[in-house]
């Protein structure tokens, strides 16, 4: 079933079609076997993501894994912590400290 | 130099339409305004106040009306009032006249009452329409086009096959053709994706200005509601659709902004000072009609509106092109959607190819092709109220 990868450095792909447990997500890169049913619009892990590791989409951290995630797992609110405020504050602090220099 | 055929204006800008519009200056003249506009088939703007307003509120309402009247897509304006309202009709008329537009004002109390005012209004509008129809189009540079990109009613396809396409089109206009792009939903949309906006600021000063505005907004939200943005966003609908975190949603929306350096921050209603990409300080930009109206208030000729679930929304003065990345939405709501990024989702087209196609469609619209919003006649316009969140 079709899946899309936003940036090739991401550790998740987004299902374009529903995939059933045991089915294959075709990403245009490597195929991934789904460990559970995953609906279209939802994310599937492209590789193992350790508890506490960043979930990467758009080549940017979008959240922190709150459990051990295996390649092929459904990635969503049950195993990802929303740390947006923390990430935003960190970015603002770094930007101001560097005086805008990258 | 790339050109389109447009209507040159006295203030140096050009329009891609030659609308005659009717504007009601107070709630009491709304119904007469609607009757005149419907009889003449023209866009109209009504108001939910115009009386008993505090100064900041009144100033914002006035600004909304003036910006509509002086918009480059407008040929002429009929103002309607009751006569005893707070809104100063002669001030509004004068400001619109200064931009070289035709302006007429009818006052129900002074001009013969309700029915007579409507009859007079219809005559005035029909005469203005005839004049507008006889104005010739001239060659105008594409670099004078101002567009906005806006993410409305996102679904899971928006970030994959819609927003990146709009970003590509915006880049073609701004980076390749020297045109302008504004963003009026930036303040509401930036929490969670500061990096994706501020990294594109042309320099440190602009970057800090944007960060300060967003921090102030975050603080105001918490002060006024007792909740952080993260607590209420993503919505249950977003989560059911697959969006897990606030920054995932926010970053997805930024994919339509393009990569041109952000030149600076505009206040609501400011015109674009020179071509480039601009960030509008509109704190009420999370609402579709407020954000698109704010875009129009800064003179956007065209609004590229990304919609996952489909919306009929148009604008009274700016031309709205509706794009979806969802093939199902495009099929079911073809009535008010102009372009589909569905082939990108299906792997049949690249984002670059779709972005170029959308740019070509945009130029056709600039040259006169009607958008679906114009065909169905949705000419919404609601000035964002003065407020902090």
mmCIF file of N, CA and C in Angstrom, chain A residues 2 4-6 14-17 39-43 57-58 60-64 75-78 80-89 91-92 94-102, chain B residues 156 159-161 191-196 198-199 201 203-208 211-212 215 218 228-230 233-234 239-248 251-252 255 344-347:
data_model
loop_
_atom_site.group_PDB
_atom_site.id
_atom_site.type_symbol
_atom_site.label_atom_id
_atom_site.label_comp_id
_atom_site.label_asym_id
_atom_site.label_seq_id
_atom_site.Cartn_x
_atom_site.Cartn_y
_atom_site.Cartn_z
ATOM 1 N N UNK A 2 0.449 2.270 -0.677
ATOM 2 C CA UNK A 2 1.309 3.438 -0.878
ATOM 3 C C UNK A 2 1.583 4.218 0.401
ATOM 4 N N UNK A 4 4.135 7.768 1.776
ATOM 5 C CA UNK A 4 4.993 8.857 1.290
ATOM 6 C C UNK A 4 6.017 9.214 2.338
ATOM 7 N N UNK A 5 7.221 9.452 1.902
ATOM 8 C CA UNK A 5 8.258 9.946 2.811
ATOM 9 C C UNK A 5 8.463 11.416 2.462
ATOM 10 N N UNK A 6 8.362 12.295 3.459
ATOM 11 C CA UNK A 6 8.466 13.728 3.214
ATOM 12 C C UNK A 6 9.923 14.106 2.942
ATOM 13 N N UNK A 14 4.378 8.418 5.901
ATOM 14 C CA UNK A 14 2.941 8.625 6.091
ATOM 15 C C UNK A 14 2.176 7.710 5.143
ATOM 16 N N UNK A 15 1.252 6.940 5.665
ATOM 17 C CA UNK A 15 0.446 6.051 4.815
ATOM 18 C C UNK A 15 -0.491 6.882 3.954
ATOM 19 N N UNK A 16 -0.489 6.603 2.655
ATOM 20 C CA UNK A 16 -1.420 7.270 1.736
ATOM 21 C C UNK A 16 -2.683 6.415 1.605
ATOM 22 N N UNK A 17 -2.500 5.113 1.815
ATOM 23 C CA UNK A 17 -3.648 4.192 1.816
ATOM 24 C C UNK A 17 -3.609 3.410 3.127
ATOM 25 N N UNK A 39 -4.052 3.468 9.466
ATOM 26 C CA UNK A 39 -4.940 4.164 8.526
ATOM 27 C C UNK A 39 -4.174 5.173 7.682
ATOM 28 N N UNK A 40 -4.749 5.541 6.540
ATOM 29 C CA UNK A 40 -4.158 6.588 5.699
ATOM 30 C C UNK A 40 -4.067 7.861 6.524
ATOM 31 N N UNK A 41 -2.994 8.607 6.330
ATOM 32 C CA UNK A 41 -2.754 9.844 7.073
ATOM 33 C C UNK A 41 -1.917 9.618 8.315
ATOM 34 N N UNK A 42 -1.809 8.369 8.737
ATOM 35 C CA UNK A 42 -1.056 8.050 9.954
ATOM 36 C C UNK A 42 0.348 7.572 9.620
ATOM 37 N N UNK A 43 1.231 7.644 10.633
ATOM 38 C CA UNK A 43 2.651 7.394 10.387
ATOM 39 C C UNK A 43 3.042 5.958 10.712
ATOM 40 N N UNK A 57 10.319 14.051 11.067
ATOM 41 C CA UNK A 57 9.506 14.217 9.847
ATOM 42 C C UNK A 57 9.858 15.603 9.318
ATOM 43 N N UNK A 58 9.883 15.812 8.025
ATOM 44 C CA UNK A 58 10.358 17.080 7.431
ATOM 45 C C UNK A 58 11.826 17.308 7.810
ATOM 46 N N UNK A 60 12.914 17.220 10.661
ATOM 47 C CA UNK A 60 12.821 18.041 11.874
ATOM 48 C C UNK A 60 12.201 17.183 12.971
ATOM 49 N N UNK A 61 12.615 17.408 14.203
ATOM 50 C CA UNK A 61 12.004 16.678 15.319
ATOM 51 C C UNK A 61 10.558 17.140 15.469
ATOM 52 N N UNK A 62 9.619 16.207 15.453
ATOM 53 C CA UNK A 62 8.206 16.565 15.636
ATOM 54 C C UNK A 62 7.683 16.067 16.972
ATOM 55 N N UNK A 63 8.497 15.304 17.710
ATOM 56 C CA UNK A 63 8.070 14.787 19.008
ATOM 57 C C UNK A 63 9.134 13.838 19.522
ATOM 58 N N UNK A 64 8.941 13.354 20.750
ATOM 59 C CA UNK A 64 9.910 12.435 21.345
ATOM 60 C C UNK A 64 9.229 11.100 21.608
ATOM 61 N N UNK A 75 2.975 5.023 14.539
ATOM 62 C CA UNK A 75 3.582 6.076 15.353
ATOM 63 C C UNK A 75 2.550 7.175 15.552
ATOM 64 N N UNK A 76 2.119 7.362 16.798
ATOM 65 C CA UNK A 76 1.094 8.404 17.055
ATOM 66 C C UNK A 76 1.088 8.781 18.526
ATOM 67 N N UNK A 77 0.021 9.334 19.002
ATOM 68 C CA UNK A 77 -0.039 9.913 20.356
ATOM 69 C C UNK A 77 0.226 8.889 21.456
ATOM 70 N N UNK A 78 0.051 7.593 21.183
ATOM 71 C CA UNK A 78 0.248 6.580 22.225
ATOM 72 C C UNK A 78 1.718 6.290 22.459
ATOM 73 N N UNK A 80 4.271 8.754 21.235
ATOM 74 C CA UNK A 80 5.038 9.979 20.961
ATOM 75 C C UNK A 80 4.596 11.066 21.931
ATOM 76 N N UNK A 81 5.577 11.718 22.556
ATOM 77 C CA UNK A 81 5.274 12.822 23.468
ATOM 78 C C UNK A 81 5.378 14.140 22.704
ATOM 79 N N UNK A 82 4.386 15.022 22.886
ATOM 80 C CA UNK A 82 4.404 16.331 22.231
ATOM 81 C C UNK A 82 5.283 17.271 23.055
ATOM 82 N N UNK A 83 6.463 17.601 22.548
ATOM 83 C CA UNK A 83 7.374 18.493 23.279
ATOM 84 C C UNK A 83 7.569 19.795 22.504
ATOM 85 N N UNK A 84 6.510 20.206 21.806
ATOM 86 C CA UNK A 84 6.586 21.399 20.960
ATOM 87 C C UNK A 84 7.091 22.613 21.726
ATOM 88 N N UNK A 85 6.511 22.881 22.889
ATOM 89 C CA UNK A 85 6.882 24.085 23.661
ATOM 90 C C UNK A 85 8.376 24.073 23.960
ATOM 91 N N UNK A 86 8.865 22.911 24.350
ATOM 92 C CA UNK A 86 10.282 22.769 24.698
ATOM 93 C C UNK A 86 11.156 23.028 23.469
ATOM 94 N N UNK A 87 10.788 22.442 22.335
ATOM 95 C CA UNK A 87 11.567 22.609 21.103
ATOM 96 C C UNK A 87 11.551 24.074 20.670
ATOM 97 N N UNK A 88 10.385 24.720 20.789
ATOM 98 C CA UNK A 88 10.282 26.131 20.399
ATOM 99 C C UNK A 88 11.169 26.994 21.279
ATOM 100 N N UNK A 89 11.075 26.756 22.604
ATOM 101 C CA UNK A 89 11.877 27.583 23.537
ATOM 102 C C UNK A 89 13.364 27.418 23.265
ATOM 103 N N UNK A 91 14.822 26.600 20.410
ATOM 104 C CA UNK A 91 15.176 27.277 19.163
ATOM 105 C C UNK A 91 15.311 28.777 19.404
ATOM 106 N N UNK A 92 14.328 29.368 20.111
ATOM 107 C CA UNK A 92 14.351 30.819 20.365
ATOM 108 C C UNK A 92 15.611 31.204 21.134
ATOM 109 N N UNK A 94 18.515 29.606 21.258
ATOM 110 C CA UNK A 94 19.704 29.449 20.410
ATOM 111 C C UNK A 94 19.800 30.579 19.396
ATOM 112 N N UNK A 95 18.646 30.948 18.813
ATOM 113 C CA UNK A 95 18.641 31.990 17.783
ATOM 114 C C UNK A 95 19.149 33.304 18.374
ATOM 115 N N UNK A 96 18.609 33.644 19.546
ATOM 116 C CA UNK A 96 18.993 34.918 20.170
ATOM 117 C C UNK A 96 20.455 34.892 20.603
ATOM 118 N N UNK A 97 20.891 33.738 21.127
ATOM 119 C CA UNK A 97 22.270 33.639 21.625
ATOM 120 C C UNK A 97 23.286 33.776 20.504
ATOM 121 N N UNK A 98 22.943 33.169 19.357
ATOM 122 C CA UNK A 98 23.911 33.218 18.244
ATOM 123 C C UNK A 98 23.845 34.545 17.529
ATOM 124 N N UNK A 99 22.934 35.400 17.876
ATOM 125 C CA UNK A 99 22.787 36.677 17.191
ATOM 126 C C UNK A 99 22.361 36.463 15.755
ATOM 127 N N UNK A 100 21.679 35.339 15.508
ATOM 128 C CA UNK A 100 21.164 35.071 14.175
ATOM 129 C C UNK A 100 22.130 34.367 13.264
ATOM 130 N N UNK A 101 23.387 34.200 13.709
ATOM 131 C CA UNK A 101 24.357 33.539 12.832
ATOM 132 C C UNK A 101 24.082 32.040 12.857
ATOM 133 N N UNK A 102 24.102 31.423 11.693
ATOM 134 C CA UNK A 102 23.730 30.006 11.649
ATOM 135 C C UNK A 102 24.911 29.101 11.978
ATOM 136 N N UNK B 156 -4.929 15.282 6.248
ATOM 137 C CA UNK B 156 -3.622 14.625 6.220
ATOM 138 C C UNK B 156 -2.914 14.783 4.876
ATOM 139 N N UNK B 159 -0.298 18.487 3.912
ATOM 140 C CA UNK B 159 1.124 18.661 4.065
ATOM 141 C C UNK B 159 1.923 17.828 3.059
ATOM 142 N N UNK B 160 1.289 16.846 2.447
ATOM 143 C CA UNK B 160 2.010 15.965 1.527
ATOM 144 C C UNK B 160 1.898 16.438 0.083
ATOM 145 N N UNK B 161 0.686 16.817 -0.336
ATOM 146 C CA UNK B 161 0.456 17.043 -1.763
ATOM 147 C C UNK B 161 -0.230 18.362 -2.070
ATOM 148 N N UNK B 191 3.721 29.258 16.336
ATOM 149 C CA UNK B 191 4.094 28.440 17.506
ATOM 150 C C UNK B 191 4.262 26.981 17.126
ATOM 151 N N UNK B 192 5.468 26.481 17.347
ATOM 152 C CA UNK B 192 5.742 25.097 16.987
ATOM 153 C C UNK B 192 6.604 24.981 15.752
ATOM 154 N N UNK B 193 6.677 26.030 14.948
ATOM 155 C CA UNK B 193 7.499 25.931 13.744
ATOM 156 C C UNK B 193 8.323 27.192 13.564
ATOM 157 N N UNK B 194 8.756 27.771 14.692
ATOM 158 C CA UNK B 194 9.542 29.022 14.622
ATOM 159 C C UNK B 194 10.725 28.865 13.680
ATOM 160 N N UNK B 195 11.389 27.726 13.779
ATOM 161 C CA UNK B 195 12.578 27.470 12.952
ATOM 162 C C UNK B 195 12.253 27.616 11.468
ATOM 163 N N UNK B 196 11.097 27.096 11.077
ATOM 164 C CA UNK B 196 10.736 27.070 9.663
ATOM 165 C C UNK B 196 10.328 28.419 9.112
ATOM 166 N N UNK B 198 11.508 31.615 10.949
ATOM 167 C CA UNK B 198 12.562 32.571 11.302
ATOM 168 C C UNK B 198 13.880 32.282 10.582
ATOM 169 N N UNK B 199 14.144 31.022 10.271
ATOM 170 C CA UNK B 199 15.352 30.703 9.496
ATOM 171 C C UNK B 199 15.316 31.361 8.119
ATOM 172 N N UNK B 201 14.044 34.457 7.699
ATOM 173 C CA UNK B 201 14.078 35.918 7.842
ATOM 174 C C UNK B 201 15.321 36.453 7.162
ATOM 175 N N UNK B 203 17.252 38.843 7.855
ATOM 176 C CA UNK B 203 18.342 39.127 8.781
ATOM 177 C C UNK B 203 17.891 38.935 10.224
ATOM 178 N N UNK B 204 18.816 39.096 11.130
ATOM 179 C CA UNK B 204 18.582 38.832 12.554
ATOM 180 C C UNK B 204 17.476 39.730 13.117
ATOM 181 N N UNK B 205 17.461 40.983 12.693
ATOM 182 C CA UNK B 205 16.460 41.934 13.217
ATOM 183 C C UNK B 205 15.049 41.466 12.864
ATOM 184 N N UNK B 206 14.846 41.082 11.611
ATOM 185 C CA UNK B 206 13.521 40.613 11.192
ATOM 186 C C UNK B 206 13.169 39.330 11.951
ATOM 187 N N UNK B 207 14.143 38.450 12.081
ATOM 188 C CA UNK B 207 13.928 37.196 12.811
ATOM 189 C C UNK B 207 13.491 37.441 14.242
ATOM 190 N N UNK B 208 14.167 38.365 14.914
ATOM 191 C CA UNK B 208 13.826 38.670 16.309
ATOM 192 C C UNK B 208 12.461 39.323 16.410
ATOM 193 N N UNK B 211 9.959 36.548 16.191
ATOM 194 C CA UNK B 211 9.972 35.751 17.433
ATOM 195 C C UNK B 211 9.284 36.506 18.565
ATOM 196 N N UNK B 212 9.533 37.802 18.670
ATOM 197 C CA UNK B 212 8.912 38.596 19.749
ATOM 198 C C UNK B 212 7.401 38.621 19.606
ATOM 199 N N UNK B 215 6.082 35.199 20.624
ATOM 200 C CA UNK B 215 6.167 34.993 22.081
ATOM 201 C C UNK B 215 5.088 35.788 22.796
ATOM 202 N N UNK B 218 1.814 33.941 22.315
ATOM 203 C CA UNK B 218 1.756 32.749 23.197
ATOM 204 C C UNK B 218 1.384 33.159 24.616
ATOM 205 N N UNK B 228 -2.314 26.653 27.339
ATOM 206 C CA UNK B 228 -1.288 26.874 26.325
ATOM 207 C C UNK B 228 -1.852 26.395 24.987
ATOM 208 N N UNK B 229 -1.221 26.860 23.905
ATOM 209 C CA UNK B 229 -1.647 26.442 22.569
ATOM 210 C C UNK B 229 -1.500 24.924 22.439
ATOM 211 N N UNK B 230 -0.430 24.398 23.015
ATOM 212 C CA UNK B 230 -0.143 22.965 22.901
ATOM 213 C C UNK B 230 -1.251 22.121 23.534
ATOM 214 N N UNK B 233 -4.152 22.133 20.752
ATOM 215 C CA UNK B 233 -3.813 21.894 19.355
ATOM 216 C C UNK B 233 -2.730 20.823 19.303
ATOM 217 N N UNK B 234 -2.743 19.804 18.459
ATOM 218 C CA UNK B 234 -3.744 19.534 17.429
ATOM 219 C C UNK B 234 -5.123 19.216 18.024
ATOM 220 N N UNK B 239 -5.975 14.826 15.189
ATOM 221 C CA UNK B 239 -5.348 13.588 15.700
ATOM 222 C C UNK B 239 -5.982 12.365 15.059
ATOM 223 N N UNK B 240 -7.304 12.414 14.891
ATOM 224 C CA UNK B 240 -7.979 11.282 14.233
ATOM 225 C C UNK B 240 -7.455 11.130 12.811
ATOM 226 N N UNK B 241 -7.037 12.238 12.216
ATOM 227 C CA UNK B 241 -6.525 12.217 10.848
ATOM 228 C C UNK B 241 -5.053 11.887 10.755
ATOM 229 N N UNK B 242 -4.375 11.740 11.893
ATOM 230 C CA UNK B 242 -2.977 11.319 11.853
ATOM 231 C C UNK B 242 -1.950 12.330 12.332
ATOM 232 N N UNK B 243 -2.375 13.570 12.617
ATOM 233 C CA UNK B 243 -1.428 14.578 13.111
ATOM 234 C C UNK B 243 -1.218 14.322 14.602
ATOM 235 N N UNK B 244 0.043 14.132 14.997
ATOM 236 C CA UNK B 244 0.341 13.702 16.361
ATOM 237 C C UNK B 244 0.657 14.863 17.296
ATOM 238 N N UNK B 245 1.453 15.836 16.817
ATOM 239 C CA UNK B 245 1.894 16.915 17.701
ATOM 240 C C UNK B 245 1.641 18.274 17.078
ATOM 241 N N UNK B 246 1.702 19.312 17.924
ATOM 242 C CA UNK B 246 1.481 20.681 17.449
ATOM 243 C C UNK B 246 2.525 21.070 16.413
ATOM 244 N N UNK B 247 3.797 20.746 16.680
ATOM 245 C CA UNK B 247 4.799 21.203 15.707
ATOM 246 C C UNK B 247 4.685 20.439 14.388
ATOM 247 N N UNK B 248 4.215 19.203 14.443
ATOM 248 C CA UNK B 248 4.003 18.480 13.187
ATOM 249 C C UNK B 248 2.949 19.206 12.353
ATOM 250 N N UNK B 251 4.493 22.757 11.251
ATOM 251 C CA UNK B 251 5.515 22.651 10.203
ATOM 252 C C UNK B 251 4.860 22.267 8.884
ATOM 253 N N UNK B 252 3.859 21.388 8.948
ATOM 254 C CA UNK B 252 3.138 20.994 7.739
ATOM 255 C C UNK B 252 2.543 22.205 7.036
ATOM 256 N N UNK B 255 4.877 24.581 4.897
ATOM 257 C CA UNK B 255 5.401 24.123 3.611
ATOM 258 C C UNK B 255 4.819 24.909 2.446
ATOM 259 N N UNK B 344 0.240 14.273 -7.111
ATOM 260 C CA UNK B 344 1.495 14.244 -6.338
ATOM 261 C C UNK B 344 1.389 13.149 -5.274
ATOM 262 N N UNK B 345 0.215 13.063 -4.644
ATOM 263 C CA UNK B 345 -0.023 12.034 -3.618
ATOM 264 C C UNK B 345 0.113 10.642 -4.197
ATOM 265 N N UNK B 346 -0.338 10.501 -5.435
ATOM 266 C CA UNK B 346 -0.345 9.195 -6.099
ATOM 267 C C UNK B 346 0.975 8.890 -6.792
ATOM 268 N N UNK B 347 1.932 9.816 -6.694
ATOM 269 C CA UNK B 347 3.237 9.567 -7.318
ATOM 270 C C UNK B 347 3.241 9.792 -8.821
#
